[in-house]
Amino acid sequence: MNGKLAFALVLALQVSVCLCEVPEPDKELVEKYEAMKSVFYKRLMNAYSKVQAAVGPMTESLGQGQGQAAKDYIEELQGNPKFLSAVKIGSGLAQEAAPLVDKARMAGLGLYGHYVRPHVGTYLDEAITSIKVYLDKVLPAED
């Protein structure tokens, strides 16, 4: 009985050690990810600027009444020490979490590159390429 228990313990430890080793992502995969991420952010910023340009005249016409009340509230909120301290805490947490997020992202890319990409990589690449055509028409990265 003790032999079986020892064998099960060694097997469980071996499995836990194997699960802790995450493969490193390929340089090509990381570069492709970074390029897609930067294009995605450009698309978002372009969409934001278009929405802002479309909504800007409407918000200026609402200067009287509710629009002015909203502007006053935002100005009051920016001077509130509790709000400022919450912003400082949030930005500090974001700075502290950034290395952890990068590590998790690289681990996810490594797992994807090692286990998933050999099976579905070509299909996913074809799907992304075909979707880019429509995104360039609807939501271009640049004006």
mmCIF file of C-alpha atoms in Angstrom:
data_model
loop_
_atom_site.group_PDB
_atom_site.id
_atom_site.type_symbol
_atom_site.label_atom_id
_atom_site.label_comp_id
_atom_site.label_asym_id
_atom_site.label_seq_id
_atom_site.Cartn_x
_atom_site.Cartn_y
_atom_site.Cartn_z
ATOM 1 C CA MET A 1 0.000 0.000 0.000
ATOM 2 C CA ASN A 2 2.813 2.419 0.844
ATOM 3 C CA GLY A 3 4.442 1.713 -2.525
ATOM 4 C CA LYS A 4 1.260 2.645 -4.370
ATOM 5 C CA LEU A 5 0.924 5.808 -2.319
ATOM 6 C CA ALA A 6 4.539 6.791 -2.987
ATOM 7 C CA PHE A 7 4.099 6.113 -6.708
ATOM 8 C CA ALA A 8 0.927 8.236 -6.800
ATOM 9 C CA LEU A 9 2.719 11.044 -4.957
ATOM 10 C CA VAL A 10 5.683 10.980 -7.354
ATOM 11 C CA LEU A 11 3.315 10.919 -10.344
ATOM 12 C CA ALA A 12 1.314 13.851 -8.977
ATOM 13 C CA LEU A 13 4.492 15.861 -8.365
ATOM 14 C CA GLN A 14 5.703 15.099 -11.879
ATOM 15 C CA VAL A 15 2.423 16.312 -13.349
ATOM 16 C CA SER A 16 2.497 19.494 -11.275
ATOM 17 C CA VAL A 17 6.090 20.202 -12.350
ATOM 18 C CA CYS A 18 5.173 19.654 -16.010
ATOM 19 C CA LEU A 19 2.257 22.062 -15.704
ATOM 20 C CA CYS A 20 4.525 24.768 -14.317
ATOM 21 C CA GLU A 21 6.811 24.758 -17.361
ATOM 22 C CA VAL A 22 5.260 27.047 -19.936
ATOM 23 C CA PRO A 23 6.872 27.081 -23.382
ATOM 24 C CA GLU A 24 8.307 30.338 -24.667
ATOM 25 C CA PRO A 25 6.484 31.900 -27.632
ATOM 26 C CA ASP A 26 8.199 32.137 -31.006
ATOM 27 C CA LYS A 27 9.669 35.519 -31.954
ATOM 28 C CA GLU A 28 7.572 35.498 -35.137
ATOM 29 C CA LEU A 29 4.389 34.910 -33.129
ATOM 30 C CA VAL A 30 5.197 37.721 -30.694
ATOM 31 C CA GLU A 31 5.969 40.134 -33.549
ATOM 32 C CA LYS A 32 2.731 39.181 -35.307
ATOM 33 C CA TYR A 33 0.776 39.674 -32.083
ATOM 34 C CA GLU A 34 2.367 43.075 -31.426
ATOM 35 C CA ALA A 35 1.634 44.198 -34.993
ATOM 36 C CA MET A 36 -2.013 43.129 -34.725
ATOM 37 C CA LYS A 37 -2.323 44.812 -31.335
ATOM 38 C CA SER A 38 -0.945 48.104 -32.634
ATOM 39 C CA VAL A 39 -3.295 48.021 -35.640
ATOM 40 C CA PHE A 40 -6.201 47.281 -33.287
ATOM 41 C CA TYR A 41 -5.341 50.291 -31.116
ATOM 42 C CA LYS A 42 -5.019 52.475 -34.226
ATOM 43 C CA ARG A 43 -8.482 51.322 -35.328
ATOM 44 C CA LEU A 44 -9.909 52.175 -31.901
ATOM 45 C CA MET A 45 -8.276 55.613 -31.844
ATOM 46 C CA ASN A 46 -9.499 56.350 -35.366
ATOM 47 C CA ALA A 47 -13.043 55.292 -34.427
ATOM 48 C CA TYR A 48 -12.868 57.410 -31.258
ATOM 49 C CA SER A 49 -11.749 60.464 -33.213
ATOM 50 C CA LYS A 50 -14.578 59.955 -35.717
ATOM 51 C CA VAL A 51 -17.159 59.637 -32.939
ATOM 52 C CA GLN A 52 -15.730 62.663 -31.184
ATOM 53 C CA ALA A 53 -15.882 64.688 -34.403
ATOM 54 C CA ALA A 54 -19.493 63.640 -34.954
ATOM 55 C CA VAL A 55 -20.644 64.238 -31.379
ATOM 56 C CA GLY A 56 -18.582 67.376 -30.725
ATOM 57 C CA PRO A 57 -20.991 69.852 -32.329
ATOM 58 C CA MET A 58 -23.926 68.281 -30.489
ATOM 59 C CA THR A 59 -22.245 68.623 -27.105
ATOM 60 C CA GLU A 60 -21.371 72.262 -27.786
ATOM 61 C CA SER A 61 -24.991 73.012 -28.620
ATOM 62 C CA LEU A 62 -25.968 71.496 -25.264
ATOM 63 C CA GLY A 63 -23.862 74.130 -23.499
ATOM 64 C CA GLN A 64 -26.882 75.506 -21.715
ATOM 65 C CA GLY A 65 -28.847 73.437 -19.225
ATOM 66 C CA GLN A 66 -27.843 69.814 -18.764
ATOM 67 C CA GLY A 67 -24.599 70.117 -20.732
ATOM 68 C CA GLN A 68 -23.398 72.923 -18.500
ATOM 69 C CA ALA A 69 -24.408 70.971 -15.391
ATOM 70 C CA ALA A 70 -22.399 67.966 -16.607
ATOM 71 C CA LYS A 71 -19.353 70.148 -17.296
ATOM 72 C CA ASP A 72 -19.627 71.707 -13.839
ATOM 73 C CA TYR A 73 -19.887 68.273 -12.228
ATOM 74 C CA ILE A 74 -16.788 67.023 -14.069
ATOM 75 C CA GLU A 75 -14.811 70.103 -13.047
ATOM 76 C CA GLU A 76 -15.935 69.647 -9.443
ATOM 77 C CA LEU A 77 -15.024 65.972 -9.577
ATOM 78 C CA GLN A 78 -11.527 66.744 -10.870
ATOM 79 C CA GLY A 79 -10.891 68.936 -7.838
ATOM 80 C CA ASN A 80 -12.215 66.380 -5.338
ATOM 81 C CA PRO A 81 -9.336 64.914 -3.233
ATOM 82 C CA LYS A 82 -11.113 61.557 -2.880
ATOM 83 C CA PHE A 83 -11.415 61.248 -6.648
ATOM 84 C CA LEU A 84 -7.782 62.262 -7.143
ATOM 85 C CA SER A 85 -6.607 59.688 -4.613
ATOM 86 C CA ALA A 86 -8.719 57.002 -6.301
ATOM 87 C CA VAL A 87 -7.133 57.918 -9.645
ATOM 88 C CA LYS A 88 -3.647 57.703 -8.100
ATOM 89 C CA ILE A 89 -4.431 54.305 -6.582
ATOM 90 C CA GLY A 90 -5.843 53.041 -9.877
ATOM 91 C CA SER A 91 -2.843 54.226 -11.868
ATOM 92 C CA GLY A 92 -0.476 52.692 -9.287
ATOM 93 C CA LEU A 93 -2.275 49.373 -9.508
ATOM 94 C CA ALA A 94 -2.100 49.498 -13.277
ATOM 95 C CA GLN A 95 1.645 50.135 -13.164
ATOM 96 C CA GLU A 96 2.151 47.292 -10.693
ATOM 97 C CA ALA A 97 0.009 44.898 -12.711
ATOM 98 C CA ALA A 98 1.638 45.667 -16.073
ATOM 99 C CA PRO A 99 4.548 43.181 -15.658
ATOM 100 C CA LEU A 100 2.132 40.484 -14.518
ATOM 101 C CA VAL A 101 -0.106 41.104 -17.508
ATOM 102 C CA ASP A 102 2.887 40.923 -19.857
ATOM 103 C CA LYS A 103 4.031 37.678 -18.258
ATOM 104 C CA ALA A 104 0.554 36.175 -18.549
ATOM 105 C CA ARG A 105 0.300 37.359 -22.166
ATOM 106 C CA MET A 106 3.626 35.736 -23.043
ATOM 107 C CA ALA A 107 2.600 32.545 -21.258
ATOM 108 C CA GLY A 108 -0.671 32.512 -23.203
ATOM 109 C CA LEU A 109 1.164 33.086 -26.477
ATOM 110 C CA GLY A 110 3.595 30.309 -25.592
ATOM 111 C CA LEU A 111 0.788 27.873 -24.827
ATOM 112 C CA TYR A 112 -1.043 28.880 -27.997
ATOM 113 C CA GLY A 113 2.103 28.518 -30.107
ATOM 114 C CA HIS A 114 2.989 25.139 -28.660
ATOM 115 C CA TYR A 115 -0.375 23.408 -28.358
ATOM 116 C CA VAL A 116 -3.025 25.171 -30.458
ATOM 117 C CA ARG A 117 -1.261 26.836 -33.380
ATOM 118 C CA PRO A 118 -0.123 23.619 -35.104
ATOM 119 C CA HIS A 119 -3.756 22.512 -35.342
ATOM 120 C CA VAL A 120 -5.717 25.715 -36.047
ATOM 121 C CA GLY A 121 -3.060 28.285 -36.929
ATOM 122 C CA THR A 122 -3.632 28.276 -40.680
ATOM 123 C CA TYR A 123 -7.415 28.502 -40.316
ATOM 124 C CA LEU A 124 -7.142 31.341 -37.825
ATOM 125 C CA ASP A 125 -4.659 33.195 -40.039
ATOM 126 C CA GLU A 126 -6.980 32.865 -43.047
ATOM 127 C CA ALA A 127 -9.946 34.057 -40.971
ATOM 128 C CA ILE A 128 -8.036 37.070 -39.670
ATOM 129 C CA THR A 129 -6.866 37.942 -43.182
ATOM 130 C CA SER A 130 -10.406 37.785 -44.547
ATOM 131 C CA ILE A 131 -11.786 39.841 -41.650
ATOM 132 C CA LYS A 132 -9.097 42.514 -42.171
ATOM 133 C CA VAL A 133 -10.550 43.277 -45.603
ATOM 134 C CA TYR A 134 -13.914 44.172 -44.076
ATOM 135 C CA LEU A 135 -12.364 46.002 -41.141
ATOM 136 C CA ASP A 136 -10.339 48.166 -43.508
ATOM 137 C CA LYS A 137 -13.581 49.238 -45.175
ATOM 138 C CA VAL A 138 -15.645 49.752 -42.026
ATOM 139 C CA LEU A 139 -13.054 50.717 -39.428
ATOM 140 C CA PRO A 140 -9.752 51.673 -41.079
ATOM 141 C CA ALA A 141 -6.589 51.956 -39.022
ATOM 142 C CA GLU A 142 -5.676 55.247 -40.671
ATOM 143 C CA ASP A 143 -7.702 58.008 -42.313
#
